[in-house]
Amino acid sequence: MGDDDVGDDYFVEEAEKYCKIYDDDDFFTVVVQLALAIMALLSLWIKRLQEVPRRLFWTWFMDCFKQGLGACYAHVMNMVIAAVLAVNMRGDAELKDQCAWYGISFLIDTTLGLFLAIVCLRILDYWAKERDWAHLKH
């Protein structure tokens, strides 16, 4: 038995480890998601306590619900996009890290999404002035 034969017997390839956005086997990812959600809700509640004049609870709740629903939708979609891209991207350099894809997706969503929202708002504002839509002008 030579030195060349020994190498194959003793080295076992480890599975490559990558950052995952959500992993059923890793409870830490669930804890992080819950902690971030609780911090977001607490910050909204603290902000409500400091409002002057304070909105009615129902008004505040529906505003938070609307914003939260949109944020949850964007978050879940970015998670899905990150997971799909990490598995399906091929080429000279593969990026299997879901967290990196989530960061890229989030960055595009917030920059391009904000730009498109501003453009659409300006168009809507222009139409409101042109067509004398009183409810949208104020």
mmCIF file of C-alpha atoms in Angstrom:
data_model
loop_
_atom_site.group_PDB
_atom_site.id
_atom_site.type_symbol
_atom_site.label_atom_id
_atom_site.label_comp_id
_atom_site.label_asym_id
_atom_site.label_seq_id
_atom_site.Cartn_x
_atom_site.Cartn_y
_atom_site.Cartn_z
ATOM 1 C CA MET A 1 0.000 0.000 0.000
ATOM 2 C CA GLY A 2 1.602 3.232 -1.151
ATOM 3 C CA ASP A 3 1.108 6.814 -0.073
ATOM 4 C CA ASP A 4 -1.220 7.443 -3.016
ATOM 5 C CA ASP A 5 -3.737 4.841 -1.816
ATOM 6 C CA VAL A 6 -4.022 6.295 1.703
ATOM 7 C CA GLY A 7 -5.419 9.648 0.608
ATOM 8 C CA ASP A 8 -8.626 8.228 -0.844
ATOM 9 C CA ASP A 9 -9.476 6.198 2.255
ATOM 10 C CA TYR A 10 -9.074 8.905 4.900
ATOM 11 C CA PHE A 11 -10.563 12.010 3.346
ATOM 12 C CA VAL A 12 -14.317 12.304 3.218
ATOM 13 C CA GLU A 13 -15.778 15.209 1.307
ATOM 14 C CA GLU A 14 -17.869 17.490 3.489
ATOM 15 C CA ALA A 15 -21.059 18.940 2.100
ATOM 16 C CA GLU A 16 -20.627 22.568 1.194
ATOM 17 C CA LYS A 17 -22.363 24.885 3.639
ATOM 18 C CA TYR A 18 -24.188 27.994 2.514
ATOM 19 C CA CYS A 19 -26.229 30.640 4.251
ATOM 20 C CA LYS A 20 -29.928 29.856 4.006
ATOM 21 C CA ILE A 21 -32.742 32.369 4.393
ATOM 22 C CA TYR A 22 -35.004 29.806 5.998
ATOM 23 C CA ASP A 23 -34.137 26.288 7.040
ATOM 24 C CA ASP A 24 -36.553 23.834 8.655
ATOM 25 C CA ASP A 25 -33.661 22.079 10.374
ATOM 26 C CA ASP A 26 -32.221 25.272 11.867
ATOM 27 C CA PHE A 27 -34.409 26.771 14.583
ATOM 28 C CA PHE A 28 -32.143 29.834 14.754
ATOM 29 C CA THR A 29 -33.542 31.159 11.459
ATOM 30 C CA VAL A 30 -37.067 30.978 12.905
ATOM 31 C CA VAL A 31 -35.951 32.797 16.068
ATOM 32 C CA VAL A 32 -34.306 35.553 14.010
ATOM 33 C CA GLN A 33 -37.434 36.028 11.892
ATOM 34 C CA LEU A 34 -39.663 36.195 14.990
ATOM 35 C CA ALA A 35 -37.297 38.566 16.815
ATOM 36 C CA LEU A 36 -37.225 40.945 13.841
ATOM 37 C CA ALA A 37 -41.024 40.857 13.554
ATOM 38 C CA ILE A 38 -41.438 41.619 17.267
ATOM 39 C CA MET A 39 -38.943 44.498 17.056
ATOM 40 C CA ALA A 40 -40.777 45.957 14.056
ATOM 41 C CA LEU A 41 -44.141 45.774 15.840
ATOM 42 C CA LEU A 42 -42.720 47.256 19.032
ATOM 43 C CA SER A 43 -41.189 50.150 17.109
ATOM 44 C CA LEU A 44 -44.577 50.881 15.532
ATOM 45 C CA TRP A 45 -46.248 50.793 18.965
ATOM 46 C CA ILE A 46 -43.619 53.148 20.457
ATOM 47 C CA LYS A 47 -44.080 55.477 17.513
ATOM 48 C CA ARG A 48 -47.846 55.442 18.131
ATOM 49 C CA LEU A 49 -47.351 56.389 21.769
ATOM 50 C CA GLN A 50 -45.344 59.449 20.680
ATOM 51 C CA GLU A 51 -47.794 60.684 18.013
ATOM 52 C CA VAL A 52 -49.267 64.141 18.494
ATOM 53 C CA PRO A 53 -52.166 64.233 17.816
ATOM 54 C CA ARG A 54 -52.646 60.503 18.254
ATOM 55 C CA ARG A 55 -54.723 58.802 15.586
ATOM 56 C CA LEU A 56 -57.643 56.605 16.497
ATOM 57 C CA PHE A 57 -56.542 53.068 17.307
ATOM 58 C CA TRP A 58 -58.481 51.623 14.375
ATOM 59 C CA THR A 59 -56.878 54.099 11.944
ATOM 60 C CA TRP A 60 -53.414 53.340 13.301
ATOM 61 C CA PHE A 61 -54.054 49.593 13.257
ATOM 62 C CA MET A 62 -55.272 49.569 9.649
ATOM 63 C CA ASP A 63 -52.293 51.696 8.553
ATOM 64 C CA CYS A 64 -49.885 49.307 10.283
ATOM 65 C CA PHE A 65 -51.724 46.320 8.838
ATOM 66 C CA LYS A 66 -51.478 47.738 5.317
ATOM 67 C CA GLN A 67 -47.777 48.510 5.683
ATOM 68 C CA GLY A 68 -47.100 45.181 7.374
ATOM 69 C CA LEU A 69 -48.918 43.202 4.707
ATOM 70 C CA GLY A 70 -46.894 44.914 1.986
ATOM 71 C CA ALA A 71 -43.632 44.377 3.874
ATOM 72 C CA CYS A 72 -44.432 40.696 4.520
ATOM 73 C CA TYR A 73 -45.294 40.172 0.862
ATOM 74 C CA ALA A 74 -42.029 41.781 -0.262
ATOM 75 C CA HIS A 75 -40.040 39.833 2.350
ATOM 76 C CA VAL A 76 -41.531 36.454 1.441
ATOM 77 C CA MET A 77 -41.159 37.108 -2.283
ATOM 78 C CA ASN A 78 -37.500 38.110 -1.785
ATOM 79 C CA MET A 79 -36.974 34.891 0.214
ATOM 80 C CA VAL A 80 -38.541 32.802 -2.561
ATOM 81 C CA ILE A 81 -36.542 34.592 -5.258
ATOM 82 C CA ALA A 82 -33.326 34.088 -3.269
ATOM 83 C CA ALA A 83 -34.003 30.363 -2.793
ATOM 84 C CA VAL A 84 -34.891 29.831 -6.466
ATOM 85 C CA LEU A 85 -31.887 31.781 -7.762
ATOM 86 C CA ALA A 86 -29.465 30.025 -5.411
ATOM 87 C CA VAL A 87 -30.538 26.626 -6.754
ATOM 88 C CA ASN A 88 -30.915 27.502 -10.443
ATOM 89 C CA MET A 89 -28.059 29.884 -11.254
ATOM 90 C CA ARG A 90 -25.345 28.259 -13.331
ATOM 91 C CA GLY A 91 -22.322 29.532 -15.135
ATOM 92 C CA ASP A 92 -18.638 30.098 -14.621
ATOM 93 C CA ALA A 93 -19.198 31.232 -11.045
ATOM 94 C CA GLU A 94 -22.078 29.820 -9.022
ATOM 95 C CA LEU A 95 -23.541 31.742 -6.102
ATOM 96 C CA LYS A 96 -25.452 29.234 -3.958
ATOM 97 C CA ASP A 97 -25.664 31.544 -0.939
ATOM 98 C CA GLN A 98 -29.346 32.387 -0.377
ATOM 99 C CA CYS A 99 -28.475 35.277 1.947
ATOM 100 C CA ALA A 100 -26.424 36.959 -0.781
ATOM 101 C CA TRP A 101 -29.275 36.536 -3.271
ATOM 102 C CA TYR A 102 -31.718 37.914 -0.698
ATOM 103 C CA GLY A 103 -29.486 40.958 -0.240
ATOM 104 C CA ILE A 104 -29.271 41.521 -3.986
ATOM 105 C CA SER A 105 -33.030 41.080 -4.399
ATOM 106 C CA PHE A 106 -33.761 43.388 -1.455
ATOM 107 C CA LEU A 107 -31.418 46.051 -2.808
ATOM 108 C CA ILE A 108 -33.047 45.950 -6.247
ATOM 109 C CA ASP A 109 -36.516 45.924 -4.665
ATOM 110 C CA THR A 110 -35.845 48.948 -2.474
ATOM 111 C CA THR A 111 -33.985 51.052 -5.055
ATOM 112 C CA LEU A 112 -35.887 50.238 -8.242
ATOM 113 C CA GLY A 113 -39.150 49.795 -6.315
ATOM 114 C CA LEU A 114 -38.783 53.183 -4.652
ATOM 115 C CA PHE A 115 -37.961 54.823 -7.979
ATOM 116 C CA LEU A 116 -41.035 53.278 -9.636
ATOM 117 C CA ALA A 117 -43.241 54.261 -6.681
ATOM 118 C CA ILE A 118 -42.072 57.892 -6.939
ATOM 119 C CA VAL A 119 -42.666 57.945 -10.707
ATOM 120 C CA CYS A 120 -46.164 56.475 -10.315
ATOM 121 C CA LEU A 121 -46.977 58.921 -7.504
ATOM 122 C CA ARG A 122 -45.905 61.871 -9.648
ATOM 123 C CA ILE A 123 -48.034 60.620 -12.552
ATOM 124 C CA LEU A 124 -51.024 60.215 -10.233
ATOM 125 C CA ASP A 125 -50.412 63.692 -8.781
ATOM 126 C CA TYR A 126 -50.268 65.149 -12.298
ATOM 127 C CA TRP A 127 -53.545 63.434 -13.256
ATOM 128 C CA ALA A 128 -55.192 64.652 -10.048
ATOM 129 C CA LYS A 129 -54.266 68.251 -10.866
ATOM 130 C CA GLU A 130 -55.189 67.984 -14.549
ATOM 131 C CA ARG A 131 -58.568 66.360 -13.937
ATOM 132 C CA ASP A 132 -59.332 68.299 -10.759
ATOM 133 C CA TRP A 133 -59.655 65.215 -8.553
ATOM 134 C CA ALA A 134 -60.176 67.049 -5.258
ATOM 135 C CA HIS A 135 -59.748 63.955 -3.069
ATOM 136 C CA LEU A 136 -56.305 63.198 -4.461
ATOM 137 C CA LYS A 137 -55.070 66.792 -4.484
ATOM 138 C CA HIS A 138 -55.088 67.281 -0.707
#
